[in-house]
Coordinates of C-alpha atoms and ligand atoms in Angstrom, one line a residue:
M1 CA 15.3 -10.7 9.2
N2 CA 12.9 -7.8 9.7
S3 CA 10.8 -7.8 12.8
F4 CA 7.7 -5.6 13.4
K5 CA 5.7 -4.9 16.5
I6 CA 1.9 -4.9 16.0
A7 CA -0.8 -4.1 18.4
V8 CA -3.7 -6.4 17.7
L9 CA -7.0 -4.9 18.9
A10 CA -9.9 -7.2 17.8
G11 CA -12.7 -5.3 19.6
D12 CA -16.3 -6.2 19.5
G13 CA -18.9 -8.1 17.4
I14 CA -17.3 -9.9 14.5
G15 CA -14.0 -8.3 15.3
P16 CA -12.5 -11.2 17.2
E17 CA -13.5 -13.9 14.7
V18 CA -12.3 -12.1 11.6
M19 CA -9.1 -11.1 13.4
V20 CA -8.2 -14.8 14.1
E21 CA -8.3 -15.4 10.3
A22 CA -6.2 -12.3 9.6
V23 CA -3.6 -13.4 12.1
K24 CA -3.5 -16.8 10.5
V25 CA -2.9 -15.3 7.1
L26 CA -0.3 -12.9 8.5
R27 CA 1.7 -15.6 10.1
Q28 CA 1.7 -17.7 6.9
A29 CA 2.9 -14.6 5.0
G30 CA 5.7 -14.2 7.6
R31 CA 6.9 -17.8 7.0
K32 CA 6.7 -17.5 3.2
F33 CA 8.2 -14.0 2.9
D34 CA 10.7 -14.3 5.8
F35 CA 9.7 -11.6 8.2
S36 CA 8.8 -11.9 11.8
L37 CA 6.0 -10.3 13.7
E38 CA 5.6 -9.6 17.3
L39 CA 1.8 -9.6 17.8
T40 CA 0.4 -8.4 21.1
E41 CA -3.4 -8.5 21.7
A42 CA -5.2 -6.0 23.8
P43 CA -8.8 -5.2 24.6
V44 CA -10.7 -2.2 23.0
G45 CA -14.3 -1.1 22.7
W46 CA -16.8 -2.9 24.9
A47 CA -14.2 -5.5 25.4
G48 CA -12.1 -2.7 26.9
F49 CA -15.0 -1.9 29.2
D50 CA -15.2 -5.5 30.3
A51 CA -11.5 -5.8 30.9
A52 CA -10.6 -2.4 32.4
G53 CA -13.7 -0.2 32.6
K54 CA -13.2 1.9 29.5
A55 CA -13.3 1.7 25.8
L56 CA -9.6 2.5 25.4
P57 CA -7.8 1.1 28.5
D58 CA -4.5 2.8 29.4
A59 CA -2.6 -0.4 28.8
T60 CA -4.0 -0.7 25.3
L61 CA -3.1 2.9 24.4
D62 CA 0.4 2.3 25.9
L63 CA 0.8 -0.8 23.7
C64 CA -0.3 1.2 20.6
R65 CA 2.4 3.8 21.4
K66 CA 5.1 1.1 21.6
S67 CA 4.0 -0.6 18.4
D68 CA 4.9 0.0 14.7
A69 CA 1.3 -0.4 13.6
I70 CA -2.2 -1.2 14.9
L71 CA -4.3 -4.0 13.5
F72 CA -7.8 -3.2 14.5
G73 CA -11.0 -5.2 14.2
S74 CA -14.2 -3.2 15.0
V75 CA -15.9 -1.6 18.0
G76 CA -19.4 -0.7 19.0
L77 CA -22.4 -2.6 20.3
P78 CA -25.5 -0.3 20.0
D79 CA -27.4 -2.4 22.6
R80 CA -24.9 -1.4 25.3
D81 CA -24.8 2.3 24.3
P82 CA -27.4 3.4 26.9
T83 CA -25.2 2.1 29.7
V84 CA -22.6 4.9 29.4
P85 CA -22.5 8.6 28.4
K86 CA -21.9 9.2 24.7
E87 CA -18.4 10.6 25.2
Q88 CA -17.3 7.2 26.7
R89 CA -18.8 5.0 24.0
P90 CA -16.3 3.0 21.9
E91 CA -16.8 5.0 18.6
R92 CA -15.7 8.2 20.2
A93 CA -13.6 7.1 23.1
A94 CA -11.6 4.5 21.2
L95 CA -11.8 4.8 17.5
L96 CA -12.0 8.6 17.0
R97 CA -9.6 9.1 19.9
I98 CA -6.9 6.8 18.3
R99 CA -7.3 8.6 15.0
K100 CA -6.7 11.9 16.6
E101 CA -4.1 10.8 19.1
F102 CA -1.9 9.3 16.4
G103 CA -2.6 12.0 13.8
L104 CA -4.0 9.5 11.3
Y105 CA -5.2 12.0 8.8
A106 CA -5.1 10.0 5.7
N107 CA -7.6 7.1 5.3
L108 CA -7.3 5.0 2.2
R109 CA -10.2 2.7 1.2
P110 CA -9.4 0.8 -1.9
V111 CA -12.6 -0.5 -3.6
K112 CA -12.1 -3.2 -6.1
L113 CA -14.7 -5.4 -7.6
P114 CA -13.0 -8.7 -8.7
K115 CA -14.3 -10.0 -12.0
A116 CA -15.4 -13.2 -10.4
L117 CA -17.7 -11.2 -8.1
A118 CA -19.5 -9.3 -10.8
H119 CA -22.8 -10.9 -9.7
A120 CA -22.3 -9.4 -6.2
C121 CA -22.3 -5.9 -7.5
P122 CA -25.7 -4.2 -7.5
L123 CA -25.1 -2.6 -10.9
A124 CA -25.9 -4.1 -14.2
A125 CA -22.9 -5.7 -16.0
D126 CA -22.8 -2.9 -18.6
R127 CA -22.2 -0.3 -15.9
Q128 CA -19.3 -2.3 -14.5
G129 CA -17.1 -1.8 -17.6
D130 CA -13.8 -3.5 -17.3
G131 CA -14.1 -3.6 -13.6
I132 CA -14.5 -1.2 -10.7
D133 CA -11.2 0.0 -9.1
I134 CA -11.5 3.2 -7.0
L135 CA -9.4 4.5 -4.1
V136 CA -11.5 6.5 -1.7
L137 CA -9.2 8.8 0.1
R138 CA -10.8 10.3 3.2
E139 CA -9.5 13.0 5.4
L140 CA -9.8 11.5 8.9
T141 CA -8.9 13.9 11.7
G142 CA -10.7 17.1 10.8
G143 CA -14.1 18.4 9.6
I144 CA -17.4 17.9 11.4
Y145 CA -16.2 14.9 13.3
F146 CA -13.9 16.9 15.5
G147 CA -14.7 20.6 15.1
Q148 CA -15.6 22.6 18.2
P149 CA -18.1 23.5 19.5
K150 CA -19.8 20.2 19.5
K151 CA -22.7 20.1 22.0
T152 CA -26.3 19.7 22.8
E153 CA -28.0 22.5 24.8
D154 CA -31.2 22.6 26.6
L155 CA -33.3 25.5 25.4
G156 CA -36.1 24.8 27.9
G157 CA -39.7 23.6 27.3
G158 CA -38.4 20.3 25.8
N159 CA -36.5 22.1 23.1
Q160 CA -32.9 21.2 22.5
R161 CA -30.3 22.5 20.1
A162 CA -27.5 20.3 18.7
T163 CA -24.4 21.9 17.2
D164 CA -21.5 20.3 15.3
T165 CA -18.9 22.4 13.7
L166 CA -17.4 21.8 10.2
V167 CA -14.0 23.3 10.1
Y168 CA -10.9 22.9 8.0
T169 CA -7.6 24.8 7.7
T170 CA -5.5 25.3 4.5
G171 CA -2.8 23.1 6.0
E172 CA -5.2 20.2 6.7
I173 CA -6.5 20.3 3.2
E174 CA -3.0 20.6 1.6
R175 CA -1.6 17.5 3.3
I176 CA -4.4 15.2 2.4
A177 CA -4.4 16.7 -1.2
H178 CA -0.7 15.7 -1.5
V179 CA -1.5 12.2 -0.5
G180 CA -4.3 12.1 -3.1
F181 CA -2.2 13.3 -6.0
K182 CA 0.7 11.0 -5.0
A183 CA -1.7 8.0 -4.9
A184 CA -3.2 9.0 -8.3
R185 CA 0.3 9.1 -9.8
L186 CA 0.7 5.4 -8.8
R187 CA -2.7 4.5 -10.4
R188 CA -4.5 5.9 -13.4
K189 CA -3.5 9.5 -12.8
K190 CA -7.0 11.0 -12.2
L191 CA -8.2 12.7 -9.1
T192 CA -11.7 13.7 -8.4
S193 CA -12.0 16.1 -5.5
I194 CA -15.4 16.0 -3.7
D195 CA -16.9 19.1 -2.1
K196 CA -20.0 21.2 -1.6
A197 CA -18.5 24.5 -2.9
N198 CA -22.0 25.7 -4.0
V199 CA -23.1 26.0 -0.4
L200 CA -20.3 25.6 2.1
E201 CA -17.5 27.9 3.0
N202 CA -15.5 24.7 3.6
G203 CA -16.3 23.6 0.1
I204 CA -14.9 26.8 -1.4
L205 CA -11.7 26.6 0.6
W206 CA -11.3 22.9 -0.2
R207 CA -11.6 23.5 -3.9
E208 CA -9.2 26.4 -3.9
V209 CA -6.5 24.5 -1.9
V210 CA -6.8 21.3 -3.9
T211 CA -6.6 23.3 -7.2
R212 CA -3.4 25.0 -6.0
V213 CA -1.8 21.8 -4.8
G214 CA -2.8 20.2 -8.1
R215 CA -0.4 22.6 -10.0
E216 CA 2.5 20.6 -8.5
Y217 CA 1.1 17.5 -10.2
P218 CA 0.5 18.5 -13.8
D219 CA 0.6 14.8 -14.8
V220 CA -2.5 14.1 -12.8
A221 CA -5.9 15.1 -14.2
L222 CA -7.9 16.9 -11.6
E223 CA -11.6 17.4 -11.6
H224 CA -14.0 18.8 -9.0
M225 CA -17.4 17.4 -8.2
F226 CA -20.2 18.3 -5.8
V227 CA -20.8 15.5 -3.3
D228 CA -24.4 15.0 -4.3
N229 CA -23.4 14.5 -7.9
G230 CA -20.5 12.3 -6.8
A231 CA -22.9 10.0 -5.0
M232 CA -25.1 9.8 -8.1
Q233 CA -22.1 9.3 -10.5
L234 CA -20.9 6.4 -8.4
M235 CA -24.1 4.6 -9.2
L236 CA -24.3 5.7 -12.8
R237 CA -20.7 5.4 -14.0
P238 CA -18.3 4.2 -11.3
T239 CA -15.6 3.4 -13.8
Q240 CA -15.0 7.1 -14.4
F241 CA -13.3 7.3 -11.0
D242 CA -9.7 6.6 -10.0
V243 CA -9.0 8.5 -6.8
L244 CA -11.8 10.2 -4.9
L245 CA -10.5 12.8 -2.5
C246 CA -13.0 13.6 0.3
E247 CA -13.3 15.5 3.5
N248 CA -14.1 13.4 6.6
M249 CA -17.9 13.0 6.5
F250 CA -18.3 12.9 2.7
G251 CA -15.6 10.2 2.7
D252 CA -17.4 8.2 5.4
I253 CA -20.6 8.2 3.3
L254 CA -19.1 7.7 -0.2
S255 CA -16.8 5.0 0.9
D256 CA -19.8 2.9 2.1
E257 CA -21.5 3.6 -1.1
A258 CA -18.5 2.6 -3.1
A259 CA -18.0 -0.6 -1.0
A260 CA -21.5 -1.7 -2.0
L261 CA -20.2 -1.7 -5.6
A262 CA -17.4 -4.1 -4.7
G263 CA -20.0 -6.6 -3.6
S264 CA -20.0 -6.2 0.1
L265 CA -18.7 -4.0 2.9
G266 CA -17.1 -7.2 4.1
M267 CA -14.6 -6.8 1.2
L268 CA -13.3 -3.3 2.1
P269 CA -10.0 -2.9 4.0
S270 CA -8.6 0.4 5.1
A271 CA -5.4 2.1 6.1
S272 CA -5.2 5.2 8.2
L273 CA -1.9 6.8 8.0
G274 CA -0.1 9.7 9.8
A275 CA 3.1 11.5 9.0
T276 CA 6.2 9.5 8.0
R277 CA 9.0 9.9 10.5
Q278 CA 12.5 8.4 10.0
E279 CA 11.1 6.6 7.0
K280 CA 8.5 4.8 9.1
T281 CA 4.8 5.3 8.6
F282 CA 2.8 4.5 11.7
G283 CA -0.6 3.1 10.5
F284 CA -3.9 1.9 11.7
Y285 CA -5.5 -0.9 9.7
E286 CA -9.1 -1.9 9.9
P287 CA -12.0 -3.2 7.9
A288 CA -14.2 -0.3 6.8
G289 CA -17.3 -2.2 7.9
G290 CA -18.6 -2.3 11.5
S291 CA -18.9 -4.8 14.3
A292 CA -22.0 -6.4 12.8
P293 CA -23.3 -7.7 16.2
D294 CA -26.2 -9.4 14.5
I295 CA -24.0 -12.0 12.8
A296 CA -21.2 -12.1 15.5
G297 CA -20.0 -15.5 16.8
K298 CA -21.8 -17.5 14.1
N299 CA -18.8 -18.1 11.8
I300 CA -20.5 -16.4 8.9
A301 CA -18.8 -13.0 8.7
N302 CA -16.6 -12.3 5.8
P303 CA -12.9 -12.1 7.0
I304 CA -11.6 -10.7 3.7
A305 CA -11.7 -7.0 4.7
Q306 CA -9.6 -7.8 7.8
I307 CA -7.2 -10.0 5.8
L308 CA -6.8 -7.3 3.1
S309 CA -6.1 -4.8 5.9
T310 CA -3.1 -6.8 6.9
A311 CA -1.8 -6.5 3.3
L312 CA -2.2 -2.8 3.5
M313 CA -0.2 -2.8 6.8
L314 CA 2.6 -4.8 5.2
R315 CA 2.7 -2.4 2.3
Y316 CA 2.3 1.0 3.9
S317 CA 3.9 0.6 7.3
F318 CA 6.6 -2.1 6.7
G319 CA 7.4 -1.7 3.0
L320 CA 6.9 -5.4 2.4
Q321 CA 5.5 -5.1 -1.1
A322 CA 5.9 -8.7 -2.2
A323 CA 4.2 -10.1 1.0
A324 CA 1.4 -7.5 0.6
D325 CA 0.9 -8.5 -3.1
G326 CA 1.1 -12.2 -2.0
I327 CA -1.8 -11.8 0.4
E328 CA -3.9 -9.9 -2.1
K329 CA -3.3 -12.6 -4.8
A330 CA -4.2 -15.3 -2.3
V331 CA -7.5 -13.6 -1.7
S332 CA -8.1 -13.3 -5.4
K333 CA -7.2 -17.0 -5.9
A334 CA -9.7 -18.1 -3.2
I335 CA -12.4 -16.0 -4.8
E336 CA -11.6 -17.3 -8.3
A337 CA -11.7 -20.8 -6.9
G338 CA -15.3 -20.2 -5.8
C339 CA -14.9 -19.6 -2.1
R340 CA -17.8 -17.5 -0.8
T341 CA -19.0 -16.3 2.5
G342 CA -22.8 -15.6 2.7
D343 CA -22.5 -11.9 1.8
I344 CA -20.9 -12.6 -1.6
Y345 CA -22.7 -15.9 -2.3
N346 CA -25.1 -16.3 -5.2
P347 CA -26.7 -19.8 -5.5
R348 CA -27.1 -19.3 -9.2
E349 CA -23.3 -19.0 -9.7
T350 CA -21.8 -22.3 -10.9
G351 CA -18.7 -23.5 -9.0
A352 CA -19.3 -21.3 -6.0
R353 CA -19.1 -22.8 -2.5
K354 CA -20.7 -21.1 0.5
M355 CA -18.5 -21.3 3.5
G356 CA -17.9 -19.9 7.0
T357 CA -15.4 -17.4 8.3
R358 CA -12.8 -20.0 9.3
E359 CA -13.1 -22.0 6.1
M360 CA -12.5 -18.8 4.1
G361 CA -9.5 -18.0 6.2
D362 CA -8.1 -21.5 5.7
A363 CA -8.7 -21.2 1.9
I364 CA -6.7 -18.0 1.8
V365 CA -3.9 -19.5 3.9
A366 CA -3.8 -22.4 1.6
A367 CA -3.7 -20.2 -1.5
L368 CA -0.8 -18.3 0.0
Ligands
LIG401 C1 -16.0 4.4 9.6 C2 -17.1 4.3 10.6 C3 -16.8 5.2 11.8 C4 -16.8 6.6 11.2 C5 -17.8 5.1 12.9 C6 -17.8 3.7 13.5 C7 -17.4 6.1 14.0 O1 -18.3 4.5 10.1 O2 -14.8 4.2 9.9 O3 -16.3 4.6 8.4 O4 -17.8 7.3 11.1 O5 -15.7 7.1 10.8
LIG402 MG1 -18.3 4.7 7.9

């Protein structure tokens, strides 16, 4: 029987409560599909501060290094931000640090609007076509998030200057483009590359490199789109998109926009992958939404993004296709049976039942 080591980092806000549901589902999948998991929990984010005085405690980072994958909840509590310098805050010191440390350059955010949730999509039914199914592929370790210099200088007289640097190399663009074309091959064979080539040097290079890589994938239709137009097209005609290839910040923005089309950010899982070594792909799996402190601890958060993230982990890091499909089908079944957390509930919908985080988790375990 296969056995996998997973670092479970629930973090802050709704992280812990949605993680409980994801672990329940994962254990059930293990029983059903006959694999075993060694799950080890460790603190991260403000929970890391409370346990060990920093957002990414050494012991937590150590555990990550010894694991086959990281299952992550969410970090960040804006109320506590003023208590530490910005470099030490969880977003930078834990999340961005882990992305960089483990070279997790490819971030996959599959956006899918289930038919049963058509009402939760902000677009009119005629714009939803046969359903929305987009893979947002976001470059995750480059661009303006990490470029140097990154600083705020005092110019005197109350005047400050903030600098962030947008920088990409050919190699960084090539490797994410390959991931994009390969992903498109397994889907509807269309790749839309997002850039701002009409203004940015980075956009020009991005377009050139993606075009060149695309020649190796003649079976995939490649199109280029400026990011502002892309944002608009997502609202007007989202069904035109298959894979959306984005640099770091454009991907951050467009993936939230796309998530809204799928009914709720609470439905969007993500996988962050690095290089494959000895046929193993180390991965980091997290819901794309944040810690949502306003609804934390109330048993109302939607656990589906966290649960679907476990499915991505089984698929991409462990090669357990059947188990991954099983979890995704169980989620669909629960939704089709009318299970709804508040974010996807519409009182006018017949047969829908509003339920809490735990009840949704139970329903998905039962469906599995
Ligand atoms: C995301 C988040 C993060 C990002 C934040 C929390 C730093 O918005 O994963 O999309 O900007 O990458
Ligand atoms: Mg984001």
